[in-house]
PDB file of C-alpha atoms in Angstrom:
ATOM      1  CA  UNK C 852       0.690  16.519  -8.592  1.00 71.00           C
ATOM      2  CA  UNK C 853       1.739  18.415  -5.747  1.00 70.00           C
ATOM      3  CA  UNK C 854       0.016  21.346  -6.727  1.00 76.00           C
ATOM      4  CA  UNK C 855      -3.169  19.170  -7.087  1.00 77.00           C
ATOM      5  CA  UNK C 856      -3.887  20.454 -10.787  1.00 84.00           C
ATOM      6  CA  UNK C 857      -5.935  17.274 -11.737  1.00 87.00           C
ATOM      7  CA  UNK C 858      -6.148  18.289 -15.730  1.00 91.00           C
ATOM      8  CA  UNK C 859      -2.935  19.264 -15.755  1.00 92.00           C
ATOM      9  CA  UNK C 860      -1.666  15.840 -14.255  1.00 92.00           C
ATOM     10  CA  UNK C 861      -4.113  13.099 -16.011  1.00 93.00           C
ATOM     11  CA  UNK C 862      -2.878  15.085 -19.060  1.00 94.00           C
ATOM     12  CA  UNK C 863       0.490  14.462 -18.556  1.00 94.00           C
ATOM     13  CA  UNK C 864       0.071  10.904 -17.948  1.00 94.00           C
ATOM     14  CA  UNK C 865      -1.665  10.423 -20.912  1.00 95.00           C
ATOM     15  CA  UNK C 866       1.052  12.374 -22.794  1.00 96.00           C
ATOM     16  CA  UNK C 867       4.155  10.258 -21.201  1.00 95.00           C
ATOM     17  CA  UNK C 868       2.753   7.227 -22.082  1.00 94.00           C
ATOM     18  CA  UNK C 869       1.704   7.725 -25.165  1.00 95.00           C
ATOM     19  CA  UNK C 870       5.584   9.169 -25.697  1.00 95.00           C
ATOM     20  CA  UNK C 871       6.635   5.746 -24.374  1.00 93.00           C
ATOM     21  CA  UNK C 872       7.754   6.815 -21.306  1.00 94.00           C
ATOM     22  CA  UNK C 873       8.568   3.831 -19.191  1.00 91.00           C
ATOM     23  CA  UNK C 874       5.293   4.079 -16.599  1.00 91.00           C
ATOM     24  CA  UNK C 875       7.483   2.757 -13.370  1.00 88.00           C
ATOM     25  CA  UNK C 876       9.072   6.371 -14.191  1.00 92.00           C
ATOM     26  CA  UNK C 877       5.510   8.300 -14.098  1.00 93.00           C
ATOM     27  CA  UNK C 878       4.496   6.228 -11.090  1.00 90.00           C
ATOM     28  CA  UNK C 879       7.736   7.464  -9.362  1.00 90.00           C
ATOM     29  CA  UNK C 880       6.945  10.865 -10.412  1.00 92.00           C
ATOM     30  CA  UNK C 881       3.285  10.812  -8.870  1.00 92.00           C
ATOM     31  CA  UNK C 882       4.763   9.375  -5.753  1.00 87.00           C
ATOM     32  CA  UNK C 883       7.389  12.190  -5.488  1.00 90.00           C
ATOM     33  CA  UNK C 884       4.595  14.677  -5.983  1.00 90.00           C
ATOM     34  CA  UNK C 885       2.260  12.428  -3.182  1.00 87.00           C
ATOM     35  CA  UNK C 886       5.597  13.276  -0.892  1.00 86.00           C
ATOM     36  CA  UNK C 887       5.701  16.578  -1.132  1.00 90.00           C
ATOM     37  CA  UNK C 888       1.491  16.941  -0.556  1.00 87.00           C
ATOM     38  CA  UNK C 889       2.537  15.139   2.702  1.00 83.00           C
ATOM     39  CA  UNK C 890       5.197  17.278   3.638  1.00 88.00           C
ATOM     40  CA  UNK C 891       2.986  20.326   3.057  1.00 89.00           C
ATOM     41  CA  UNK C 892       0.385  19.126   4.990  1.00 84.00           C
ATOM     42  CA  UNK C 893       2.342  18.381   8.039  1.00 82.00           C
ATOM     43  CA  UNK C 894       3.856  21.983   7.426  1.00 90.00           C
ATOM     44  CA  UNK C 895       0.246  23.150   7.894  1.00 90.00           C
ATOM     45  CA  UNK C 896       0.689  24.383   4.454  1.00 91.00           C
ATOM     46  CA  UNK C 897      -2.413  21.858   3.173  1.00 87.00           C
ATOM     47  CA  UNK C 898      -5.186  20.957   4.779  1.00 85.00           C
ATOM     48  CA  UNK C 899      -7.272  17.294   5.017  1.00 80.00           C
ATOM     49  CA  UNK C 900      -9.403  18.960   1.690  1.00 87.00           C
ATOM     50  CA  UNK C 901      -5.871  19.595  -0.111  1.00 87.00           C
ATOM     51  CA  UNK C 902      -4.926  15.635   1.391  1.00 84.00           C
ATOM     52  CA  UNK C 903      -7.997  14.273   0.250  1.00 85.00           C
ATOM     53  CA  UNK C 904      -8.352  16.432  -3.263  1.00 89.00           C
ATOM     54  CA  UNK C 905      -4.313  14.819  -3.940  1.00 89.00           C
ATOM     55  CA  UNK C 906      -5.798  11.253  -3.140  1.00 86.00           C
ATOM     56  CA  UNK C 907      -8.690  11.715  -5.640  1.00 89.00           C
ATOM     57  CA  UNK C 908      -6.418  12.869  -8.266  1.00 91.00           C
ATOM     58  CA  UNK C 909      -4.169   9.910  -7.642  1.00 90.00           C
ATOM     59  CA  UNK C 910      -6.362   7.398  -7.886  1.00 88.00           C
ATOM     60  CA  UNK C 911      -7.696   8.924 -11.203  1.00 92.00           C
ATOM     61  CA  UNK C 912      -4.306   9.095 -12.131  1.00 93.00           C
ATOM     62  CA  UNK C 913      -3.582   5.384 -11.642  1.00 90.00           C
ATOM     63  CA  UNK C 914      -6.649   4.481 -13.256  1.00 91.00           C
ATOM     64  CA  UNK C 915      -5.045   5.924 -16.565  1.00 93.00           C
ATOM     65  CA  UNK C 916      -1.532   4.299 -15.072  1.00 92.00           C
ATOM     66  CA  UNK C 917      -2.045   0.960 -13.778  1.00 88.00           C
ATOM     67  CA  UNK C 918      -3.050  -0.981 -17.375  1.00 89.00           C
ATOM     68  CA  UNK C 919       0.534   0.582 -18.349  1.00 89.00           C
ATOM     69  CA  UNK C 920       2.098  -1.051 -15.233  1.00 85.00           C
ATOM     70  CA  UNK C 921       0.861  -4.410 -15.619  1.00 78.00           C
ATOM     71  CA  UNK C 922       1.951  -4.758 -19.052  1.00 80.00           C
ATOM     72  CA  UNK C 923       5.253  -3.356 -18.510  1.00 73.00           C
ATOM     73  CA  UNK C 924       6.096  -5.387 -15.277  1.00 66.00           C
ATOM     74  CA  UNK C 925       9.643  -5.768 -14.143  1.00 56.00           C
ATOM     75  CA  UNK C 926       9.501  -8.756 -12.898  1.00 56.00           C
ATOM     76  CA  UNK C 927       7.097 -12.289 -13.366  1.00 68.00           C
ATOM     77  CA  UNK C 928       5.078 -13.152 -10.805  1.00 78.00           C
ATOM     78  CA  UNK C 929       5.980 -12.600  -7.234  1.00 84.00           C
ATOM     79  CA  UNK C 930       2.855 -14.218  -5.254  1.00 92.00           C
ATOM     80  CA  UNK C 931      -0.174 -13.235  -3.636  1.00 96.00           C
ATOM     81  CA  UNK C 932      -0.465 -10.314  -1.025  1.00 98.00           C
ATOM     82  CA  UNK C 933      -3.731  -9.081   0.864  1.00 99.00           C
ATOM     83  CA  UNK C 934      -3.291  -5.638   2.199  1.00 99.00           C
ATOM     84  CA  UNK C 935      -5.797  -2.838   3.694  1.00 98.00           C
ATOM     85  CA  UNK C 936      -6.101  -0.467   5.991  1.00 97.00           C
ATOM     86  CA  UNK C 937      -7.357  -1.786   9.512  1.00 98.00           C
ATOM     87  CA  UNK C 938     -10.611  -1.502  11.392  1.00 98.00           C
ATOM     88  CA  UNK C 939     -10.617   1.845  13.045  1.00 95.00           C
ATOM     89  CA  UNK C 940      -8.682   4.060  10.254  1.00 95.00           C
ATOM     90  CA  UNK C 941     -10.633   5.322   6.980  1.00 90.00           C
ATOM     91  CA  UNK C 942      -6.495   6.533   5.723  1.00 88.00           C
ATOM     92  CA  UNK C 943      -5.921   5.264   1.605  1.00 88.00           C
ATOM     93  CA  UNK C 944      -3.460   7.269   0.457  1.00 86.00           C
ATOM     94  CA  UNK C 945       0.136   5.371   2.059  1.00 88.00           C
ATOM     95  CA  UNK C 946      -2.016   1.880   0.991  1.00 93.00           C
ATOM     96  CA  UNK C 947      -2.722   3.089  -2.544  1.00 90.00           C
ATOM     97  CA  UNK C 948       0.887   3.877  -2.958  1.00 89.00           C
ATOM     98  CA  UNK C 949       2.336   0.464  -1.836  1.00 93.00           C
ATOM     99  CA  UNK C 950      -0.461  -1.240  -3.598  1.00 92.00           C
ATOM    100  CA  UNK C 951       0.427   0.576  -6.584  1.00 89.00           C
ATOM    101  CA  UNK C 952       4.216  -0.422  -6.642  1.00 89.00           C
ATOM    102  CA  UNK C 953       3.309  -4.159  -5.714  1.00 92.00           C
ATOM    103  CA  UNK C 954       1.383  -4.484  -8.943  1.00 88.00           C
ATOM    104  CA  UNK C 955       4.177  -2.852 -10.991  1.00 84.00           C
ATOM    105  CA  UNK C 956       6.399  -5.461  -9.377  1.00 85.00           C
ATOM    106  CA  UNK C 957       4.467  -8.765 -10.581  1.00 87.00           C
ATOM    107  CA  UNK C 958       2.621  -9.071  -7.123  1.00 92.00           C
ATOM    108  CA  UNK C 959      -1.177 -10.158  -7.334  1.00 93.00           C
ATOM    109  CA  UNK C 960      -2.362  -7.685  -4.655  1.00 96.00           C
ATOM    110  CA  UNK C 961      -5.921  -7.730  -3.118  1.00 98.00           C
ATOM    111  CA  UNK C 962      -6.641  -4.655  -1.234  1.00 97.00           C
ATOM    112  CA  UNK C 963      -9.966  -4.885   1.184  1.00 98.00           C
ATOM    113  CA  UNK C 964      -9.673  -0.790   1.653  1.00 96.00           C
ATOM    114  CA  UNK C 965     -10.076   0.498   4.553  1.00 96.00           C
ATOM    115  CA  UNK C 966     -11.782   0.259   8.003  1.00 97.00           C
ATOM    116  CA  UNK C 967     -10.993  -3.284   7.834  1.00 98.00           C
ATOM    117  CA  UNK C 968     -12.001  -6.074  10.389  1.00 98.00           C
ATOM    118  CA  UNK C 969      -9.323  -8.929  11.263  1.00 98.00           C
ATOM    119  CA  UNK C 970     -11.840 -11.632  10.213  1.00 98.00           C
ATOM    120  CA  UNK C 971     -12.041  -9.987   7.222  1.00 98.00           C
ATOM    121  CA  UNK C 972      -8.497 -10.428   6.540  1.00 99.00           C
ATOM    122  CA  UNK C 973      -8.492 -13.804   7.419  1.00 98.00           C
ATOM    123  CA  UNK C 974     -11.507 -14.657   5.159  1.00 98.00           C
ATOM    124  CA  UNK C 975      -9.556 -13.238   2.468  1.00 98.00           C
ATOM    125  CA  UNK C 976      -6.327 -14.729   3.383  1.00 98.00           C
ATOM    126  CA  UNK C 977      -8.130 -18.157   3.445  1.00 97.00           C
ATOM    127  CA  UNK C 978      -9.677 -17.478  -0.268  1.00 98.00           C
ATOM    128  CA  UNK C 979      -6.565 -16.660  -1.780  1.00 97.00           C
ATOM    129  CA  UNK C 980      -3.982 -18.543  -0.004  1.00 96.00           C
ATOM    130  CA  UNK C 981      -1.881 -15.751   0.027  1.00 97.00           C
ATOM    131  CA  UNK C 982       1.119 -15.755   2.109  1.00 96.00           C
ATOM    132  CA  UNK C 983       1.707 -12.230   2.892  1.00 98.00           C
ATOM    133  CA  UNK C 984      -0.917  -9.834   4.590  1.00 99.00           C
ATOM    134  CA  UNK C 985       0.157  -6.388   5.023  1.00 98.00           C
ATOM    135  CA  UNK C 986      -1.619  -4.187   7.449  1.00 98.00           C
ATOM    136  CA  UNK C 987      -1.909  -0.380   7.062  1.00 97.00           C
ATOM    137  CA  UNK C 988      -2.819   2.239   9.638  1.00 95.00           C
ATOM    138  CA  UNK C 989      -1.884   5.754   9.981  1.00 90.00           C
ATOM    139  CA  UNK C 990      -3.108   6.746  13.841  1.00 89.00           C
ATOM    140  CA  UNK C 991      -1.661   5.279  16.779  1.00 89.00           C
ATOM    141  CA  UNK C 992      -4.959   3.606  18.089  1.00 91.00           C
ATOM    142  CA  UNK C 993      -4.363   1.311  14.967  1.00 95.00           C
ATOM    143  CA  UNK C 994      -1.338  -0.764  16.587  1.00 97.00           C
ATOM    144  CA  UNK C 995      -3.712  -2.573  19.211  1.00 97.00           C
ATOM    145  CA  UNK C 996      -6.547  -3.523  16.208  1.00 98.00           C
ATOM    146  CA  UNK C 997      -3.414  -5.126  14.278  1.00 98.00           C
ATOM    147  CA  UNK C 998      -2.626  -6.876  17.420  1.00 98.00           C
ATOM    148  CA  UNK C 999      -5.735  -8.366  17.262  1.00 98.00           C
ATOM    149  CA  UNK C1000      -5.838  -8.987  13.722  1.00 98.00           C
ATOM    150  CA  UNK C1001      -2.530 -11.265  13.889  1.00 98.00           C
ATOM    151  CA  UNK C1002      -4.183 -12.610  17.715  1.00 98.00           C
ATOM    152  CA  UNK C1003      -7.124 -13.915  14.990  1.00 98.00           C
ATOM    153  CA  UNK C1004      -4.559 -15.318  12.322  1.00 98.00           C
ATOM    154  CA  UNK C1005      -2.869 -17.355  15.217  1.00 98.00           C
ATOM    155  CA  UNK C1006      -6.701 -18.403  15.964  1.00 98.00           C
ATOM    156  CA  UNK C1007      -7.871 -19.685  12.910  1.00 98.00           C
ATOM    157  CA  UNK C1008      -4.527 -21.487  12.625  1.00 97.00           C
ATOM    158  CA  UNK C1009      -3.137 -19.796   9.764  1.00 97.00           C
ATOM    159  CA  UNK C1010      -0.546 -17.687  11.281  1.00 96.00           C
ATOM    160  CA  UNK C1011       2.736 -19.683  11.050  1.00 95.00           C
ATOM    161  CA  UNK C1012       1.847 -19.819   6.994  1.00 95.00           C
ATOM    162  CA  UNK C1013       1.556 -16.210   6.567  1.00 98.00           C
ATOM    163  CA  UNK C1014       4.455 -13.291   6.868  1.00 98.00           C
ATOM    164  CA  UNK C1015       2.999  -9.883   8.582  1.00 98.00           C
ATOM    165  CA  UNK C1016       4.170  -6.167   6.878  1.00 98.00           C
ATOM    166  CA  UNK C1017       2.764  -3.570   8.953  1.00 98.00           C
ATOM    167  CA  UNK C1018       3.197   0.489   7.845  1.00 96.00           C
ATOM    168  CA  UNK C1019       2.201   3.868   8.168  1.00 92.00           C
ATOM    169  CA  UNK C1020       2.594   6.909  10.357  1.00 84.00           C
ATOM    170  CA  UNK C1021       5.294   6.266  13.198  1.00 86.00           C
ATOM    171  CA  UNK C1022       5.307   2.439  13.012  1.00 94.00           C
ATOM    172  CA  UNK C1023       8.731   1.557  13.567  1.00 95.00           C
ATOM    173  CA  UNK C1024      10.277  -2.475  14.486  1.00 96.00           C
ATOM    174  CA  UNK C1025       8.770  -1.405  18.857  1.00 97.00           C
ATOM    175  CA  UNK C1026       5.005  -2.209  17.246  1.00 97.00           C
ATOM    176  CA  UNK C1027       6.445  -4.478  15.238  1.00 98.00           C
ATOM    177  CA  UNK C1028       7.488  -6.072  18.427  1.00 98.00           C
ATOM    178  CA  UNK C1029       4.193  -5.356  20.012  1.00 98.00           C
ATOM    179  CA  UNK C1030       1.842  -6.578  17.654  1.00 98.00           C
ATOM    180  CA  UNK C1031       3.648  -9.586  16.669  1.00 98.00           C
ATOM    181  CA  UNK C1032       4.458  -8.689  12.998  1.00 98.00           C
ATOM    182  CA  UNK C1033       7.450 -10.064  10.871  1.00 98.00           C
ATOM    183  CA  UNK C1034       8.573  -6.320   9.738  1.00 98.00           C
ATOM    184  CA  UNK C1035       7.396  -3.056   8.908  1.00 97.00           C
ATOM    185  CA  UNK C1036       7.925  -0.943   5.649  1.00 93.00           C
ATOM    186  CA  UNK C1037       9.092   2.390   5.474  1.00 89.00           C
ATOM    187  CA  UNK C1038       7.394   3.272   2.402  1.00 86.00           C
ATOM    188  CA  UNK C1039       6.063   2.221  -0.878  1.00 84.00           C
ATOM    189  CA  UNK C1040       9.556   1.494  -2.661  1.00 82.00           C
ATOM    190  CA  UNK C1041      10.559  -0.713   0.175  1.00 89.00           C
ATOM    191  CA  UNK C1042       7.358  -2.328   0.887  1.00 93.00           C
ATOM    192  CA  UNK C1043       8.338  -4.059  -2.608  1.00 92.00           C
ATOM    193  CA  UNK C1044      11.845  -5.855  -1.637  1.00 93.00           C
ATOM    194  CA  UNK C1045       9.814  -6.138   2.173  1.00 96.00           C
ATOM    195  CA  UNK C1046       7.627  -8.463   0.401  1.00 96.00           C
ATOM    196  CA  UNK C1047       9.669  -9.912  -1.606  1.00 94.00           C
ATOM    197  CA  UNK C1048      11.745 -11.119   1.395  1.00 96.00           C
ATOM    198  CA  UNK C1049       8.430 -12.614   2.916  1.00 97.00           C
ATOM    199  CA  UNK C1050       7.384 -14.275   0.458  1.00 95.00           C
ATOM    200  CA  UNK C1051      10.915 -15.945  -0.153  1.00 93.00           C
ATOM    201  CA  UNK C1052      11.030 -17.083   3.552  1.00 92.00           C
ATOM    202  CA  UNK C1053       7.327 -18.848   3.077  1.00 86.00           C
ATOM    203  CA  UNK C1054       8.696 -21.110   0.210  1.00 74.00           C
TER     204      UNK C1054
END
């Protein structure tokens, strides 16, 4: 993964799981090797084609991965979460990763993508009665548009039913604070408990 040999990778995949290797184990492997991409990028080592050729393979990846997942889930059903990345950032690859390990983890996740409007999330939140929305964005310019996108959850008087994750790129519990969020995730493996938590505190 981390050398972004798509072949090589999609034929792995294909060759752990038909080995019966559990597929929580590949998808930790792919994340491991969507680290280190990371890490090599903010060495200067890769570059936004190297990023965004690791994302492609990925999501191919996944494709292959996810029917795997949801027939192997740890867990029952954990509830209803909308997630995407807000209005203003185009950024997948943190999102994908969470959304990934949410499914895995008996979560019925609806991702909107990216570039995402707040009435857009509170459509969706309406449709699904879902009681956790988690909010992705990677640049800092992000942290006022999910300010507004909880402001428009308090307006359309659905905020004290739904819990707020926020992640990505330096978000730490200060834009928690300023946004109005319940908590932020550190990454995709705790996104999972994060939720959880929520969720648990809605019932």
């Amino acid at each position: 993964m981390a050398d972004i040999d798509d072949q090589r990778v999609l034929r792995l995949v294909e060759t752990y799981l038909s080995n019966g290797t559990d597929p929580h184990t590949i998808l930790g492997q792919l994340k491991e090797g969507m680290d280190i991409v990371g890490e090599r990028f903010s060495r200067n080592e890769y570059f936004l084609v190297e990023l965004v050729m690791s994302a492609d393979v990925f999501k191919r990846a996944m494709e292959k991965l996810e029917p795997a997942l949801l027939s192997a889930q740890k867990s029952s059903y954990s509830g209803k979460i909308v997630i995407g990345t807000v209005q203003g950032d185009i950024h997948y690859i943190g999102k994908n990763l969470v959304v990934a390990f949410l499914k895995s983890n008996g979560f019925e996740v609806h991702d909107l993508g990216e570039d995402v409007a707040p009435e857009k999330f509170v459509e969706k939140l309406r449709e699904t009665n879902a009681k956790v929305l988690a909010l992705s964005g990677l640049i800092t310019t992000t942290h006022d548009i999910m300010k507004k996108t909880i402001a428009a959850l308090k307006q359309a008087g659905m905020r004290k039913k739904v819990k707020v994750m926020i992640g990505g790129g330096d978000i730490d519990q200060s834009i928690v604070d300023y946004t109005g969020a319940d908590a932020f995730g550190k990454d995709a493996m705790s996104a999972v408990d994060l939720a959880r938590r929520l969720i648990a505190e809605t019932d």
